[in-house]
Amino acid sequence: MINWRSTLAIYRNELSRFRRTVFGSIVSPVLTTSLYFIVFGAAIGGRINEVGGVGYGAFIVPGLLMLTLLSESTSNASFGIYMPKFTGAIYELLSAPVGVAETLLGFVGAAATKSLILAAIILGTALLFVDYTIAHPVFALVYIMLVAASFSLLGFILGVWAEGFEKLQMVPLLILTPLTFLGGTFYSIDMLPSPWDKIALANPIVYLVNGLRWTFYGQSDVSIGVSLGLTLAFLAICVAVIAVIFRTGWRLRT
């Protein structure tokens, strides 16, 4: 059975770190989102009025939300587990009567919660610039939670793997961010000339962005079933990798 007291202790400890840096954690995404709307909304939106019947400013809202979700979920979770390794507190955690489930629910749950808070702030910020609607709000909430949990698990794996602060930022900055920008955040895949429209489908972020865009506007460049299936598969793979990490002690006990 899950030790909920241990889970809650880890969860609260991680959230307390977020509260101590809440000003910087909130100001940075809000400022970045505002700049995206100002730059892309003014520069590109002036030439592209609508995409698939949706105003360009509203069209990029799901993409910007996904950009924040991926980066923040991964960074929060990786930093959360890396710091106990860096300070040596990880050994206290490993020797305590805390199982894998409690550890994951605590660290990953806190990272996902932070991302959901920022997602709500991003959606509120977007309303200052454009009017948008959410066609399937329940599906949108579930999908956002699923993505936040999946990439928080990825961040947990990266935090265990990293041997320094540089490696913590390597994957988010050099892989996730470029793939997100090339994943249809600011445009539709159908707008790309051949063969780039087909090549773009090899980018997994395309399916995440379009899955979220479907929950907003009921339209997508790819099947929502494929998007959901790939997200669930990614979640399962991350859980399996973490199970192996705890069973073998890889990068935790050394």
PDB file of C-alpha atoms in Angstrom:
ATOM      1  CA  MET A   1       0.000   0.000   0.000  1.00  0.00           C
ATOM      2  CA  ILE A   2       1.102   3.560  -0.678  1.00  0.00           C
ATOM      3  CA  ASN A   3       2.432   5.514   2.278  1.00  0.00           C
ATOM      4  CA  TRP A   4       0.496   8.729   1.683  1.00  0.00           C
ATOM      5  CA  ARG A   5       2.197  10.536   4.558  1.00  0.00           C
ATOM      6  CA  SER A   6       5.595  10.100   2.884  1.00  0.00           C
ATOM      7  CA  THR A   7       4.149  11.119  -0.462  1.00  0.00           C
ATOM      8  CA  LEU A   8       2.631  14.262   1.006  1.00  0.00           C
ATOM      9  CA  ALA A   9       5.891  15.156   2.762  1.00  0.00           C
ATOM     10  CA  ILE A  10       7.868  14.986  -0.504  1.00  0.00           C
ATOM     11  CA  TYR A  11       5.106  16.825  -2.351  1.00  0.00           C
ATOM     12  CA  ARG A  12       4.961  19.664   0.178  1.00  0.00           C
ATOM     13  CA  ASN A  13       8.721  20.003   0.281  1.00  0.00           C
ATOM     14  CA  GLU A  14       8.893  20.384  -3.498  1.00  0.00           C
ATOM     15  CA  LEU A  15       6.055  22.892  -3.584  1.00  0.00           C
ATOM     16  CA  SER A  16       7.696  24.941  -0.839  1.00  0.00           C
ATOM     17  CA  ARG A  17      10.692  25.449  -3.133  1.00  0.00           C
ATOM     18  CA  PHE A  18       8.309  26.721  -5.804  1.00  0.00           C
ATOM     19  CA  ARG A  19       6.735  29.163  -3.350  1.00  0.00           C
ATOM     20  CA  ARG A  20      10.141  30.562  -2.408  1.00  0.00           C
ATOM     21  CA  THR A  21      10.826  31.420  -6.051  1.00  0.00           C
ATOM     22  CA  VAL A  22       7.235  32.080  -7.083  1.00  0.00           C
ATOM     23  CA  PHE A  23       7.916  35.593  -8.395  1.00  0.00           C
ATOM     24  CA  GLY A  24      10.606  34.519 -10.840  1.00  0.00           C
ATOM     25  CA  SER A  25       8.754  31.310 -11.714  1.00  0.00           C
ATOM     26  CA  ILE A  26       5.667  33.244 -12.748  1.00  0.00           C
ATOM     27  CA  VAL A  27       7.156  36.423 -14.220  1.00  0.00           C
ATOM     28  CA  SER A  28       9.422  34.594 -16.669  1.00  0.00           C
ATOM     29  CA  PRO A  29       6.693  32.513 -18.422  1.00  0.00           C
ATOM     30  CA  VAL A  30       4.276  35.453 -18.471  1.00  0.00           C
ATOM     31  CA  LEU A  31       6.879  37.763 -19.976  1.00  0.00           C
ATOM     32  CA  THR A  32       7.943  35.155 -22.519  1.00  0.00           C
ATOM     33  CA  THR A  33       4.361  34.463 -23.560  1.00  0.00           C
ATOM     34  CA  SER A  34       3.644  38.172 -23.901  1.00  0.00           C
ATOM     35  CA  LEU A  35       6.693  38.614 -26.120  1.00  0.00           C
ATOM     36  CA  TYR A  36       5.606  35.702 -28.315  1.00  0.00           C
ATOM     37  CA  PHE A  37       2.195  37.290 -28.805  1.00  0.00           C
ATOM     38  CA  ILE A  38       3.701  40.695 -29.519  1.00  0.00           C
ATOM     39  CA  VAL A  39       6.351  39.436 -31.934  1.00  0.00           C
ATOM     40  CA  PHE A  40       4.551  36.591 -33.696  1.00  0.00           C
ATOM     41  CA  GLY A  41       1.078  38.040 -33.368  1.00  0.00           C
ATOM     42  CA  ALA A  42       2.129  41.353 -34.879  1.00  0.00           C
ATOM     43  CA  ALA A  43       4.709  40.144 -37.407  1.00  0.00           C
ATOM     44  CA  ILE A  44       3.031  36.987 -38.685  1.00  0.00           C
ATOM     45  CA  GLY A  45      -0.547  37.661 -37.612  1.00  0.00           C
ATOM     46  CA  GLY A  46      -0.576  40.760 -39.789  1.00  0.00           C
ATOM     47  CA  ARG A  47      -0.006  38.569 -42.851  1.00  0.00           C
ATOM     48  CA  ILE A  48      -1.979  35.485 -41.786  1.00  0.00           C
ATOM     49  CA  ASN A  49      -5.444  36.397 -40.595  1.00  0.00           C
ATOM     50  CA  GLU A  50      -6.765  32.885 -40.046  1.00  0.00           C
ATOM     51  CA  VAL A  51      -5.552  29.296 -39.964  1.00  0.00           C
ATOM     52  CA  GLY A  52      -8.292  26.771 -40.557  1.00  0.00           C
ATOM     53  CA  GLY A  53     -10.947  29.317 -39.691  1.00  0.00           C
ATOM     54  CA  VAL A  54      -9.254  30.288 -36.410  1.00  0.00           C
ATOM     55  CA  GLY A  55      -7.650  33.692 -35.919  1.00  0.00           C
ATOM     56  CA  TYR A  56      -3.868  33.430 -35.941  1.00  0.00           C
ATOM     57  CA  GLY A  57      -3.463  34.829 -32.426  1.00  0.00           C
ATOM     58  CA  ALA A  58      -5.891  32.261 -31.042  1.00  0.00           C
ATOM     59  CA  PHE A  59      -4.356  29.532 -33.207  1.00  0.00           C
ATOM     60  CA  ILE A  60      -0.960  29.768 -31.490  1.00  0.00           C
ATOM     61  CA  VAL A  61      -2.355  29.646 -27.923  1.00  0.00           C
ATOM     62  CA  PRO A  62      -2.254  25.798 -27.656  1.00  0.00           C
ATOM     63  CA  GLY A  63       1.261  25.778 -29.108  1.00  0.00           C
ATOM     64  CA  LEU A  64       2.521  28.364 -26.625  1.00  0.00           C
ATOM     65  CA  LEU A  65       0.846  26.463 -23.805  1.00  0.00           C
ATOM     66  CA  MET A  66       2.522  23.250 -24.906  1.00  0.00           C
ATOM     67  CA  LEU A  67       5.878  25.032 -25.151  1.00  0.00           C
ATOM     68  CA  THR A  68       5.554  26.095 -21.509  1.00  0.00           C
ATOM     69  CA  LEU A  69       4.283  22.709 -20.354  1.00  0.00           C
ATOM     70  CA  LEU A  70       7.135  20.744 -21.885  1.00  0.00           C
ATOM     71  CA  SER A  71       9.923  23.007 -20.673  1.00  0.00           C
ATOM     72  CA  GLU A  72       8.577  23.666 -17.178  1.00  0.00           C
ATOM     73  CA  SER A  73       7.508  20.084 -16.444  1.00  0.00           C
ATOM     74  CA  THR A  74      10.871  18.713 -17.502  1.00  0.00           C
ATOM     75  CA  SER A  75      12.930  21.378 -15.731  1.00  0.00           C
ATOM     76  CA  ASN A  76      10.968  21.292 -12.459  1.00  0.00           C
ATOM     77  CA  ALA A  77      11.123  17.518 -12.115  1.00  0.00           C
ATOM     78  CA  SER A  78      14.775  17.216 -13.126  1.00  0.00           C
ATOM     79  CA  PHE A  79      15.878  19.906 -10.703  1.00  0.00           C
ATOM     80  CA  GLY A  80      13.699  18.437  -7.950  1.00  0.00           C
ATOM     81  CA  ILE A  81      15.424  15.036  -7.956  1.00  0.00           C
ATOM     82  CA  TYR A  82      18.864  16.366  -8.865  1.00  0.00           C
ATOM     83  CA  MET A  83      19.192  18.573  -5.786  1.00  0.00           C
ATOM     84  CA  PRO A  84      18.901  15.644  -3.301  1.00  0.00           C
ATOM     85  CA  LYS A  85      21.596  13.892  -5.325  1.00  0.00           C
ATOM     86  CA  PHE A  86      23.774  17.006  -5.313  1.00  0.00           C
ATOM     87  CA  THR A  87      23.441  17.569  -1.557  1.00  0.00           C
ATOM     88  CA  GLY A  88      23.557  13.894  -0.586  1.00  0.00           C
ATOM     89  CA  ALA A  89      20.019  13.894   0.817  1.00  0.00           C
ATOM     90  CA  ILE A  90      19.098  11.185  -1.691  1.00  0.00           C
ATOM     91  CA  TYR A  91      20.650   8.577   0.610  1.00  0.00           C
ATOM     92  CA  GLU A  92      18.243   9.515   3.382  1.00  0.00           C
ATOM     93  CA  LEU A  93      15.386   9.092   0.948  1.00  0.00           C
ATOM     94  CA  LEU A  94      16.653   5.701  -0.243  1.00  0.00           C
ATOM     95  CA  SER A  95      17.106   4.427   3.327  1.00  0.00           C
ATOM     96  CA  ALA A  96      13.675   5.659   4.452  1.00  0.00           C
ATOM     97  CA  PRO A  97      10.575   3.425   4.215  1.00  0.00           C
ATOM     98  CA  VAL A  98       9.507   5.171   1.035  1.00  0.00           C
ATOM     99  CA  GLY A  99       8.726   3.155  -2.079  1.00  0.00           C
ATOM    100  CA  VAL A 100       8.991   3.987  -5.765  1.00  0.00           C
ATOM    101  CA  ALA A 101       5.321   4.925  -5.960  1.00  0.00           C
ATOM    102  CA  GLU A 102       5.576   7.394  -3.077  1.00  0.00           C
ATOM    103  CA  THR A 103       8.722   8.954  -4.516  1.00  0.00           C
ATOM    104  CA  LEU A 104       7.217   9.362  -7.973  1.00  0.00           C
ATOM    105  CA  LEU A 105       3.916  10.721  -6.690  1.00  0.00           C
ATOM    106  CA  GLY A 106       5.771  13.216  -4.527  1.00  0.00           C
ATOM    107  CA  PHE A 107       8.383  14.530  -6.964  1.00  0.00           C
ATOM    108  CA  VAL A 108       6.470  14.114 -10.216  1.00  0.00           C
ATOM    109  CA  GLY A 109       3.179  15.240  -8.671  1.00  0.00           C
ATOM    110  CA  ALA A 110       4.773  18.460  -7.413  1.00  0.00           C
ATOM    111  CA  ALA A 111       6.445  19.158 -10.766  1.00  0.00           C
ATOM    112  CA  ALA A 112       3.190  18.530 -12.620  1.00  0.00           C
ATOM    113  CA  THR A 113       1.306  20.778 -10.197  1.00  0.00           C
ATOM    114  CA  LYS A 114       3.750  23.629 -10.820  1.00  0.00           C
ATOM    115  CA  SER A 115       3.296  23.174 -14.564  1.00  0.00           C
ATOM    116  CA  LEU A 116      -0.494  23.205 -14.252  1.00  0.00           C
ATOM    117  CA  ILE A 117      -0.342  26.435 -12.249  1.00  0.00           C
ATOM    118  CA  LEU A 118       1.829  28.015 -14.941  1.00  0.00           C
ATOM    119  CA  ALA A 119      -0.503  26.668 -17.653  1.00  0.00           C
ATOM    120  CA  ALA A 120      -3.437  28.437 -16.001  1.00  0.00           C
ATOM    121  CA  ILE A 121      -1.389  31.648 -15.815  1.00  0.00           C
ATOM    122  CA  ILE A 122      -0.427  31.337 -19.484  1.00  0.00           C
ATOM    123  CA  LEU A 123      -4.069  30.895 -20.492  1.00  0.00           C
ATOM    124  CA  GLY A 124      -4.980  33.957 -18.436  1.00  0.00           C
ATOM    125  CA  THR A 125      -2.176  35.949 -20.021  1.00  0.00           C
ATOM    126  CA  ALA A 126      -3.308  34.919 -23.504  1.00  0.00           C
ATOM    127  CA  LEU A 127      -6.727  36.452 -22.846  1.00  0.00           C
ATOM    128  CA  LEU A 128      -5.033  39.839 -22.583  1.00  0.00           C
ATOM    129  CA  PHE A 129      -4.014  39.578 -26.240  1.00  0.00           C
ATOM    130  CA  VAL A 130      -6.577  37.406 -28.044  1.00  0.00           C
ATOM    131  CA  ASP A 131     -10.023  35.923 -27.654  1.00  0.00           C
ATOM    132  CA  TYR A 132     -10.029  32.142 -27.760  1.00  0.00           C
ATOM    133  CA  THR A 133     -12.429  29.349 -26.908  1.00  0.00           C
ATOM    134  CA  ILE A 134     -11.932  25.792 -25.651  1.00  0.00           C
ATOM    135  CA  ALA A 135     -14.267  23.449 -27.520  1.00  0.00           C
ATOM    136  CA  HIS A 136     -13.602  20.467 -25.258  1.00  0.00           C
ATOM    137  CA  PRO A 137     -12.591  21.837 -21.826  1.00  0.00           C
ATOM    138  CA  VAL A 138     -12.698  18.468 -20.016  1.00  0.00           C
ATOM    139  CA  PHE A 139     -10.543  16.803 -22.663  1.00  0.00           C
ATOM    140  CA  ALA A 140      -8.215  19.812 -22.611  1.00  0.00           C
ATOM    141  CA  LEU A 141      -7.732  19.522 -18.845  1.00  0.00           C
ATOM    142  CA  VAL A 142      -7.126  15.777 -19.019  1.00  0.00           C
ATOM    143  CA  TYR A 143      -4.708  16.159 -21.919  1.00  0.00           C
ATOM    144  CA  ILE A 144      -2.774  18.953 -20.210  1.00  0.00           C
ATOM    145  CA  MET A 145      -2.487  16.864 -17.032  1.00  0.00           C
ATOM    146  CA  LEU A 146      -1.344  13.866 -19.056  1.00  0.00           C
ATOM    147  CA  VAL A 147       1.352  15.850 -20.856  1.00  0.00           C
ATOM    148  CA  ALA A 148       2.495  17.499 -17.610  1.00  0.00           C
ATOM    149  CA  ALA A 149       2.782  14.102 -15.906  1.00  0.00           C
ATOM    150  CA  SER A 150       4.597  12.512 -18.868  1.00  0.00           C
ATOM    151  CA  PHE A 151       7.261  15.189 -19.140  1.00  0.00           C
ATOM    152  CA  SER A 152       7.627  15.439 -15.382  1.00  0.00           C
ATOM    153  CA  LEU A 153       8.527  11.742 -15.503  1.00  0.00           C
ATOM    154  CA  LEU A 154      11.002  12.515 -18.286  1.00  0.00           C
ATOM    155  CA  GLY A 155      12.454  15.297 -16.146  1.00  0.00           C
ATOM    156  CA  PHE A 156      12.806  12.878 -13.230  1.00  0.00           C
ATOM    157  CA  ILE A 157      14.829  10.543 -15.459  1.00  0.00           C
ATOM    158  CA  LEU A 158      17.010  13.419 -16.652  1.00  0.00           C
ATOM    159  CA  GLY A 159      17.593  14.553 -13.064  1.00  0.00           C
ATOM    160  CA  VAL A 160      18.808  11.085 -12.139  1.00  0.00           C
ATOM    161  CA  TRP A 161      20.984  10.892 -15.259  1.00  0.00           C
ATOM    162  CA  ALA A 162      22.544  14.350 -14.983  1.00  0.00           C
ATOM    163  CA  GLU A 163      25.934  14.700 -13.337  1.00  0.00           C
ATOM    164  CA  GLY A 164      25.949  18.496 -13.358  1.00  0.00           C
ATOM    165  CA  PHE A 165      23.749  21.527 -13.814  1.00  0.00           C
ATOM    166  CA  GLU A 166      24.799  21.786 -17.464  1.00  0.00           C
ATOM    167  CA  LYS A 167      23.288  18.400 -18.286  1.00  0.00           C
ATOM    168  CA  LEU A 168      20.039  19.381 -16.587  1.00  0.00           C
ATOM    169  CA  GLN A 169      19.493  22.034 -19.257  1.00  0.00           C
ATOM    170  CA  MET A 170      20.895  20.051 -22.167  1.00  0.00           C
ATOM    171  CA  VAL A 171      17.759  18.152 -23.182  1.00  0.00           C
ATOM    172  CA  PRO A 172      15.217  20.973 -22.579  1.00  0.00           C
ATOM    173  CA  LEU A 173      17.301  23.589 -24.414  1.00  0.00           C
ATOM    174  CA  LEU A 174      18.917  21.554 -27.184  1.00  0.00           C
ATOM    175  CA  ILE A 175      16.173  19.025 -27.928  1.00  0.00           C
ATOM    176  CA  LEU A 176      12.740  19.884 -26.537  1.00  0.00           C
ATOM    177  CA  THR A 177      12.674  23.599 -27.373  1.00  0.00           C
ATOM    178  CA  PRO A 178      13.829  23.215 -31.023  1.00  0.00           C
ATOM    179  CA  LEU A 179      11.427  20.300 -31.575  1.00  0.00           C
ATOM    180  CA  THR A 180       8.570  22.344 -30.118  1.00  0.00           C
ATOM    181  CA  PHE A 181       9.298  25.325 -32.367  1.00  0.00           C
ATOM    182  CA  LEU A 182       9.387  22.947 -35.343  1.00  0.00           C
ATOM    183  CA  GLY A 183       6.335  21.043 -34.136  1.00  0.00           C
ATOM    184  CA  GLY A 184       3.606  23.339 -35.391  1.00  0.00           C
ATOM    185  CA  THR A 185       3.579  25.743 -32.467  1.00  0.00           C
ATOM    186  CA  PHE A 186       3.249  28.801 -34.713  1.00  0.00           C
ATOM    187  CA  TYR A 187       1.927  27.231 -37.899  1.00  0.00           C
ATOM    188  CA  SER A 188      -0.091  24.380 -39.327  1.00  0.00           C
ATOM    189  CA  ILE A 189       1.731  21.428 -40.861  1.00  0.00           C
ATOM    190  CA  ASP A 190      -0.555  21.780 -43.886  1.00  0.00           C
ATOM    191  CA  MET A 191       1.082  25.149 -44.585  1.00  0.00           C
ATOM    192  CA  LEU A 192       4.452  23.497 -45.235  1.00  0.00           C
ATOM    193  CA  PRO A 193       5.472  22.659 -48.811  1.00  0.00           C
ATOM    194  CA  SER A 194       6.195  19.098 -49.835  1.00  0.00           C
ATOM    195  CA  PRO A 195       8.200  17.160 -48.655  1.00  0.00           C
ATOM    196  CA  TRP A 196       8.572  19.154 -45.420  1.00  0.00           C
ATOM    197  CA  ASP A 197       4.976  18.478 -44.424  1.00  0.00           C
ATOM    198  CA  LYS A 198       5.750  14.744 -44.412  1.00  0.00           C
ATOM    199  CA  ILE A 199       9.119  15.194 -42.687  1.00  0.00           C
ATOM    200  CA  ALA A 200       7.452  17.245 -39.955  1.00  0.00           C
ATOM    201  CA  LEU A 201       5.331  14.241 -39.012  1.00  0.00           C
ATOM    202  CA  ALA A 202       8.486  12.511 -37.761  1.00  0.00           C
ATOM    203  CA  ASN A 203       8.624  15.117 -34.981  1.00  0.00           C
ATOM    204  CA  PRO A 204       6.788  13.667 -31.926  1.00  0.00           C
ATOM    205  CA  ILE A 205       5.985  17.154 -30.614  1.00  0.00           C
ATOM    206  CA  VAL A 206       3.739  17.682 -33.636  1.00  0.00           C
ATOM    207  CA  TYR A 207       1.311  15.148 -32.199  1.00  0.00           C
ATOM    208  CA  LEU A 208       1.339  16.750 -28.754  1.00  0.00           C
ATOM    209  CA  VAL A 209       0.712  20.259 -30.070  1.00  0.00           C
ATOM    210  CA  ASN A 210      -2.037  19.108 -32.416  1.00  0.00           C
ATOM    211  CA  GLY A 211      -3.652  16.978 -29.747  1.00  0.00           C
ATOM    212  CA  LEU A 212      -3.976  20.032 -27.524  1.00  0.00           C
ATOM    213  CA  ARG A 213      -5.086  22.187 -30.455  1.00  0.00           C
ATOM    214  CA  TRP A 214      -7.901  19.727 -31.139  1.00  0.00           C
ATOM    215  CA  THR A 215      -9.221  20.131 -27.591  1.00  0.00           C
ATOM    216  CA  PHE A 216      -9.330  23.896 -28.177  1.00  0.00           C
ATOM    217  CA  TYR A 217     -10.781  24.155 -31.684  1.00  0.00           C
ATOM    218  CA  GLY A 218     -11.869  20.665 -32.687  1.00  0.00           C
ATOM    219  CA  GLN A 219      -9.376  20.530 -35.557  1.00  0.00           C
ATOM    220  CA  SER A 220      -5.923  19.052 -35.921  1.00  0.00           C
ATOM    221  CA  ASP A 221      -3.311  18.195 -38.530  1.00  0.00           C
ATOM    222  CA  VAL A 222      -3.150  14.633 -37.177  1.00  0.00           C
ATOM    223  CA  SER A 223      -5.603  12.213 -35.612  1.00  0.00           C
ATOM    224  CA  ILE A 224      -6.422  12.940 -31.970  1.00  0.00           C
ATOM    225  CA  GLY A 225      -6.380   9.175 -31.371  1.00  0.00           C
ATOM    226  CA  VAL A 226      -2.788   8.961 -32.553  1.00  0.00           C
ATOM    227  CA  SER A 227      -1.813  11.950 -30.407  1.00  0.00           C
ATOM    228  CA  LEU A 228      -3.399  10.437 -27.299  1.00  0.00           C
ATOM    229  CA  GLY A 229      -1.955   6.997 -27.991  1.00  0.00           C
ATOM    230  CA  LEU A 230       1.594   8.321 -28.401  1.00  0.00           C
ATOM    231  CA  THR A 231       1.293  10.378 -25.209  1.00  0.00           C
ATOM    232  CA  LEU A 232       0.116   7.352 -23.215  1.00  0.00           C
ATOM    233  CA  ALA A 233       2.880   5.213 -24.717  1.00  0.00           C
ATOM    234  CA  PHE A 234       5.492   7.816 -23.764  1.00  0.00           C
ATOM    235  CA  LEU A 235       4.089   7.918 -20.229  1.00  0.00           C
ATOM    236  CA  ALA A 236       4.311   4.126 -19.944  1.00  0.00           C
ATOM    237  CA  ILE A 237       7.889   4.078 -21.240  1.00  0.00           C
ATOM    238  CA  CYS A 238       8.980   6.702 -18.694  1.00  0.00           C
ATOM    239  CA  VAL A 239       7.364   4.749 -15.843  1.00  0.00           C
ATOM    240  CA  ALA A 240       9.130   1.575 -16.998  1.00  0.00           C
ATOM    241  CA  VAL A 241      12.508   3.345 -17.173  1.00  0.00           C
ATOM    242  CA  ILE A 242      12.082   4.779 -13.678  1.00  0.00           C
ATOM    243  CA  ALA A 243      11.137   1.341 -12.342  1.00  0.00           C
ATOM    244  CA  VAL A 244      14.421  -0.018 -13.729  1.00  0.00           C
ATOM    245  CA  ILE A 245      16.346   2.906 -12.213  1.00  0.00           C
ATOM    246  CA  PHE A 246      15.024   2.210  -8.731  1.00  0.00           C
ATOM    247  CA  ARG A 247      15.442  -1.547  -9.059  1.00  0.00           C
ATOM    248  CA  THR A 248      19.074  -1.272 -10.122  1.00  0.00           C
ATOM    249  CA  GLY A 249      19.996   1.916  -8.246  1.00  0.00           C
ATOM    250  CA  TRP A 250      21.477   3.409 -11.428  1.00  0.00           C
ATOM    251  CA  ARG A 251      22.946   6.869 -10.711  1.00  0.00           C
ATOM    252  CA  LEU A 252      21.221   6.890  -7.322  1.00  0.00           C
ATOM    253  CA  ARG A 253      23.604   4.920  -5.142  1.00  0.00           C
ATOM    254  CA  THR A 254      26.788   5.919  -6.911  1.00  0.00           C
TER     255      THR A 254
END
